[in-house]
CSV table of C-alpha atoms in Angstrom, one decimal:
chain,number,residue,atom,x,y,z
A,1,MET,CA,27.4,-15.1,15.7
A,2,SER,CA,23.9,-14.3,17.3
A,3,ALA,CA,20.9,-15.5,15.8
A,4,THR,CA,18.9,-12.5,16.0
A,5,LYS,CA,19.5,-9.9,13.0
A,6,VAL,CA,20.7,-6.9,13.7
A,7,ALA,CA,19.5,-3.6,11.1
A,8,ILE,CA,20.6,-0.3,10.9
A,9,VAL,CA,17.6,2.2,10.0
A,10,THR,CA,18.4,5.9,8.6
A,11,GLY,CA,16.0,8.5,9.6
A,12,GLY,CA,13.9,6.0,11.4
A,13,THR,CA,12.3,7.9,13.6
A,14,ARG,CA,9.6,9.5,11.5
A,15,GLY,CA,7.6,8.3,8.1
A,16,ILE,CA,8.8,5.2,5.9
A,17,GLY,CA,11.9,5.1,8.6
A,18,LEU,CA,9.6,4.9,11.2
A,19,GLY,CA,7.7,2.1,9.1
A,20,ILE,CA,10.2,-0.1,8.2
A,21,ALA,CA,12.1,0.0,12.0
A,22,THR,CA,8.5,-0.9,13.2
A,23,ALA,CA,8.1,-3.5,10.6
A,24,LEU,CA,11.8,-5.2,11.5
A,25,ALA,CA,10.9,-5.0,15.1
A,26,THR,CA,8.0,-6.7,14.4
A,27,ARG,CA,9.9,-9.5,12.8
A,28,GLY,CA,12.2,-9.8,15.5
A,29,PHE,CA,15.4,-7.6,14.2
A,30,ASN,CA,17.3,-5.6,16.7
A,31,ILE,CA,17.3,-2.4,15.2
A,32,VAL,CA,19.9,0.5,15.6
A,33,VAL,CA,17.6,4.1,14.6
A,34,SER,CA,19.5,7.1,13.1
A,35,GLY,CA,18.4,10.5,13.2
A,36,ARG,CA,19.6,14.2,13.3
A,37,ARG,CA,17.3,15.2,16.5
A,38,PRO,CA,18.5,14.8,19.9
A,39,GLU,CA,17.6,11.6,21.6
A,40,SER,CA,15.3,13.4,24.0
A,41,SER,CA,13.1,14.4,20.9
A,42,VAL,CA,13.0,10.9,20.3
A,43,SER,CA,12.3,9.0,23.4
A,44,GLU,CA,8.6,8.1,23.3
A,45,THR,CA,9.4,6.5,19.4
A,46,ILE,CA,12.0,4.8,20.6
A,47,GLU,CA,10.0,3.1,24.0
A,48,GLN,CA,7.7,2.4,21.4
A,49,LEU,CA,9.8,0.7,19.1
A,50,ARG,CA,11.0,-1.6,22.2
A,51,ALA,CA,8.1,-2.1,23.5
A,52,ILE,CA,8.0,-4.4,20.2
A,53,GLY,CA,10.1,-6.6,21.7
A,54,PRO,CA,14.0,-5.7,19.9
A,55,LYS,CA,16.8,-3.8,21.5
A,56,VAL,CA,16.7,-0.7,20.0
A,57,VAL,CA,19.6,1.9,20.4
A,58,TYR,CA,19.4,5.5,19.2
A,59,HIS,CA,22.0,7.8,16.9
A,60,ALA,CA,21.5,10.8,16.9
A,61,GLY,CA,23.5,12.7,13.7
A,62,ASP,CA,23.7,13.3,10.4
A,63,VAL,CA,24.4,11.0,7.8
A,64,ALA,CA,25.6,13.4,5.1
A,65,ASP,CA,28.3,14.1,8.1
A,66,ARG,CA,31.3,11.9,7.6
A,67,GLU,CA,32.6,11.6,11.3
A,68,SER,CA,28.8,10.7,11.9
A,69,ARG,CA,28.5,7.7,9.3
A,70,GLN,CA,31.7,6.2,10.8
A,71,GLN,CA,30.4,6.8,14.6
A,72,LEU,CA,26.6,5.3,13.5
A,73,VAL,CA,28.6,1.9,12.3
A,74,ASP,CA,30.4,2.2,15.5
A,75,ALA,CA,27.8,2.2,17.6
A,76,ALA,CA,26.2,-0.6,15.7
A,77,ILE,CA,28.7,-3.2,16.1
A,78,ASN,CA,30.0,-2.0,19.4
A,79,HIS,CA,26.7,-2.1,21.2
A,80,PHE,CA,25.5,-5.4,19.0
A,81,GLY,CA,28.9,-7.4,18.2
A,82,HIS,CA,27.7,-7.3,14.3
A,83,LEU,CA,25.4,-5.6,11.6
A,84,ASP,CA,23.4,-7.9,9.1
A,85,VAL,CA,20.9,-5.1,7.4
A,86,LEU,CA,21.7,-1.5,6.3
A,87,VAL,CA,18.5,0.6,5.6
A,88,ASN,CA,19.4,3.4,3.2
A,89,ASN,CA,15.9,5.4,4.0
A,90,ALA,CA,16.9,8.7,5.0
A,91,GLY,CA,16.5,11.2,2.5
A,92,ILE,CA,15.4,14.7,1.8
A,93,ALA,CA,13.1,16.9,-0.6
A,94,PRO,CA,14.4,19.9,-2.3
A,95,PRO,CA,13.6,22.8,0.8
A,96,VAL,CA,11.8,24.6,-1.9
A,97,ARG,CA,10.2,22.9,-5.3
A,98,THR,CA,11.7,25.7,-8.3
A,99,ASP,CA,11.7,24.9,-11.4
A,100,ILE,CA,14.5,23.7,-13.0
A,101,MET,CA,15.5,26.3,-15.1
A,102,GLU,CA,15.5,28.6,-11.8
A,103,ALA,CA,17.2,25.9,-9.2
A,104,SER,CA,19.9,26.5,-7.2
A,105,GLU,CA,23.1,24.8,-6.9
A,106,ASP,CA,22.7,25.1,-2.8
A,107,SER,CA,19.4,23.0,-3.2
A,108,TYR,CA,21.0,20.6,-5.7
A,109,ASP,CA,24.4,20.1,-3.4
A,110,LEU,CA,22.2,19.7,-0.3
A,111,VAL,CA,19.7,17.3,-1.9
A,112,MET,CA,22.3,15.1,-3.8
A,113,ASP,CA,24.5,15.5,-0.5
A,114,VAL,CA,22.0,13.5,1.8
A,115,ASN,CA,20.2,11.5,-0.7
A,116,LEU,CA,23.4,10.4,-2.7
A,117,LYS,CA,26.7,10.8,-1.5
A,118,ALA,CA,25.6,10.0,2.5
A,119,PRO,CA,24.7,6.2,1.6
A,120,TYR,CA,26.8,6.0,-0.8
A,121,PHE,CA,29.8,6.2,1.4
A,122,LEU,CA,27.6,4.6,4.7
A,123,THR,CA,27.5,2.3,2.4
A,124,GLN,CA,31.1,1.4,1.5
A,125,LEU,CA,31.3,1.1,5.1
A,126,VAL,CA,28.9,-1.3,5.9
A,127,ALA,CA,29.9,-3.5,2.9
A,128,LYS,CA,33.8,-3.3,4.9
A,129,VAL,CA,32.0,-5.4,7.8
A,130,PHE,CA,30.3,-7.5,5.7
A,131,ARG,CA,33.4,-8.6,4.2
A,132,ASP,CA,34.8,-9.0,7.6
A,133,GLN,CA,31.9,-10.7,8.8
A,134,PHE,CA,32.1,-13.2,6.1
A,135,THR,CA,35.5,-13.8,6.2
A,136,ALA,CA,35.0,-15.3,10.1
A,137,ASP,CA,31.8,-17.0,9.0
A,138,THR,CA,31.2,-18.3,5.3
A,139,THR,CA,27.6,-18.3,6.8
A,140,PHE,CA,26.9,-14.7,7.2
A,141,ARG,CA,24.4,-13.2,4.0
A,142,GLY,CA,24.3,-9.2,5.0
A,143,CYS,CA,22.4,-7.2,3.4
A,144,VAL,CA,21.9,-3.5,1.9
A,145,ILE,CA,18.6,-2.4,1.0
A,146,ASN,CA,18.2,1.6,-0.5
A,147,ILE,CA,15.1,3.4,-0.4
A,148,GLY,CA,14.5,4.6,-3.5
A,149,SER,CA,11.6,6.2,-4.9
A,150,VAL,CA,9.4,6.2,-8.3
A,151,SER,CA,10.6,9.4,-9.0
A,152,ALA,CA,13.7,8.0,-10.4
A,153,GLU,CA,11.2,7.5,-13.7
A,154,PHE,CA,9.2,10.0,-13.8
A,155,ALA,CA,9.9,14.1,-14.2
A,156,SER,CA,9.2,16.8,-12.5
A,157,ILE,CA,10.7,19.7,-13.4
A,158,ASN,CA,10.1,21.7,-10.6
A,159,ARG,CA,12.6,19.2,-8.3
A,160,GLY,CA,14.9,18.1,-10.8
A,161,GLU,CA,17.4,17.6,-7.9
A,162,TYR,CA,15.6,15.4,-6.0
A,163,CYS,CA,14.6,13.1,-9.4
A,164,LEU,CA,18.6,13.1,-10.3
A,165,SER,CA,19.4,12.1,-7.2
A,166,ARG,CA,16.7,9.0,-7.1
A,167,ALA,CA,17.7,8.1,-10.7
A,168,ALA,CA,21.3,7.2,-9.5
A,169,THR,CA,20.2,5.9,-6.2
A,170,SER,CA,19.6,3.2,-8.7
A,171,MET,CA,22.2,2.6,-10.5
A,172,ALA,CA,23.9,2.3,-6.7
A,173,THR,CA,21.9,-0.4,-5.9
A,174,LYS,CA,22.7,-2.4,-8.9
A,175,LEU,CA,26.9,-1.5,-8.2
A,176,TRP,CA,26.5,-2.7,-4.5
A,177,ALA,CA,24.7,-5.9,-5.2
A,178,VAL,CA,27.8,-6.5,-7.6
A,179,ARG,CA,30.2,-5.6,-5.0
A,180,LEU,CA,28.5,-7.7,-2.3
A,181,ALA,CA,28.0,-10.8,-3.7
A,182,GLU,CA,31.5,-11.7,-3.2
A,183,PHE,CA,30.7,-10.9,0.6
A,184,ASN,CA,26.9,-13.8,0.0
A,185,SER,CA,25.6,-10.7,0.1
A,186,THR,CA,23.4,-7.9,-2.0
A,187,ALA,CA,22.0,-4.9,-2.4
A,188,TYR,CA,18.4,-4.3,-3.5
A,189,GLU,CA,15.7,-0.9,-3.9
A,190,VAL,CA,12.6,-0.5,-2.3
A,191,ARG,CA,11.0,2.3,-4.5
A,192,PRO,CA,8.0,4.1,-3.2
A,193,GLY,CA,5.0,6.1,-4.8
A,194,ILE,CA,2.9,8.5,-3.2
A,195,VAL,CA,2.8,7.7,0.7
A,196,ALA,CA,1.7,9.9,3.3
A,197,THR,CA,3.9,11.1,5.4
A,198,ASP,CA,5.5,14.4,6.0
A,199,MET,CA,7.3,14.9,2.4
A,200,THR,CA,3.9,14.7,0.6
A,201,ALA,CA,1.8,16.5,3.2
A,202,GLY,CA,2.5,20.0,1.3
A,203,VAL,CA,1.1,18.5,-1.8
A,204,GLN,CA,-2.1,16.0,0.0
A,205,ASP,CA,-5.1,17.6,-1.8
A,206,LYS,CA,-3.0,17.5,-5.3
A,207,TYR,CA,-2.6,14.0,-5.2
A,208,ASP,CA,-6.3,13.4,-3.3
A,209,ALA,CA,-7.7,14.8,-6.6
A,210,MET,CA,-5.7,13.1,-8.3
A,211,ILE,CA,-6.3,9.6,-6.6
A,212,ALA,CA,-10.1,10.1,-6.8
A,213,ASP,CA,-9.5,11.0,-11.4
A,214,GLY,CA,-8.1,7.1,-11.4
A,215,LEU,CA,-3.9,7.6,-11.0
A,216,LEU,CA,-3.7,4.4,-9.2
A,217,VAL,CA,-5.0,0.8,-9.6
A,218,GLU,CA,-5.2,0.5,-5.7
A,219,PRO,CA,-6.7,3.6,-5.2
A,220,ARG,CA,-5.5,5.1,-2.0
A,221,TRP,CA,-2.7,6.6,-0.5
A,222,GLY,CA,0.5,4.2,0.5
A,223,GLU,CA,1.4,4.1,4.4
A,224,PRO,CA,5.0,3.9,6.0
A,225,SER,CA,3.7,0.1,6.5
A,226,ASP,CA,3.4,-1.4,3.1
A,227,ILE,CA,7.1,0.3,2.4
A,228,GLY,CA,8.4,-1.0,6.3
A,229,ARG,CA,6.8,-4.9,5.2
A,230,ALA,CA,8.1,-4.9,1.9
A,231,VAL,CA,12.0,-4.1,3.7
A,232,ALA,CA,11.4,-6.1,6.0
A,233,LEU,CA,11.0,-9.3,3.2
A,234,LEU,CA,14.1,-8.3,1.9
A,235,ALA,CA,15.5,-7.9,4.9
A,236,SER,CA,14.7,-11.5,6.0
A,237,GLY,CA,16.3,-13.2,3.5
A,238,GLU,CA,13.0,-14.1,2.1
A,239,LEU,CA,13.2,-13.3,-1.8
A,240,SER,CA,16.6,-15.2,-3.1
A,241,TYR,CA,18.2,-15.3,-6.5
A,242,ALA,CA,17.7,-11.7,-7.3
A,243,PRO,CA,20.6,-9.0,-6.4
A,244,GLY,CA,20.3,-5.9,-7.1
A,245,GLN,CA,16.6,-6.0,-7.5
A,246,VAL,CA,14.0,-2.9,-7.6
A,247,LEU,CA,10.9,-3.7,-5.5
A,248,THR,CA,8.1,-1.3,-6.6
A,249,VAL,CA,5.5,-0.3,-3.9
A,250,ASP,CA,3.2,2.1,-5.3
A,251,GLY,CA,-0.5,0.9,-5.8
A,252,GLY,CA,0.2,0.7,-9.4
A,253,LEU,CA,1.0,4.0,-10.4
A,254,THR,CA,3.5,3.1,-13.1
A,255,LEU,CA,2.0,0.5,-14.2
A,256,ARG,CA,1.3,0.6,-18.0
A,257,ARG,CA,-2.5,0.9,-18.8
A,258,LEU,CA,-4.4,1.2,-22.3
């Protein structure tokens, strides 16, 4: 098996996903980046990743679609011959923030399909690849990293579907950590706090004021690179004997203080 590790990063062309892809590229991973936009729209970003040094493949598709998930895994295997890491990063906020008294089932279904169902079944596909690779080589070690959110614990009543999806992501991580152990593989969750991305752009003023008022121990917005370094740590196998654990990267948002 090749010494160069291969990682899939879903939603890897911008925001946290790009921060993750950049960190993994810097660590020498070959990467399959997935996204919904056509390749022509992300070619500059892909070339920037390639300039770091590794081989980078872009796969255009929607992880919420069953066939697209299979095609993504097939693309990784067909191009690189093996797979070591899956980073389930792709996720969405509700199209409209709405009080849970008025929330729609359409919004709920959309968020759950992308944030929960898609990574759950993409992990299922990758777990079978890990099983086969471990059967062929018992030194193989695979890793699934779910990108969650502090919203798994913080109740935001104007985006309940998002909070529910992230709470469920945490359990999915535990489930897969238990199941993957048979194949010398594991799963982790990286739980970001307030990170500067397209998703948080609409609430920048709100959080600027809260950060200035002492919301965080480290008083700044998180950057995609902060999350990228955390993922690279886990993907590189530098954290051992800790299956299913949550690595919280939130500037101290969730630290209890008196």
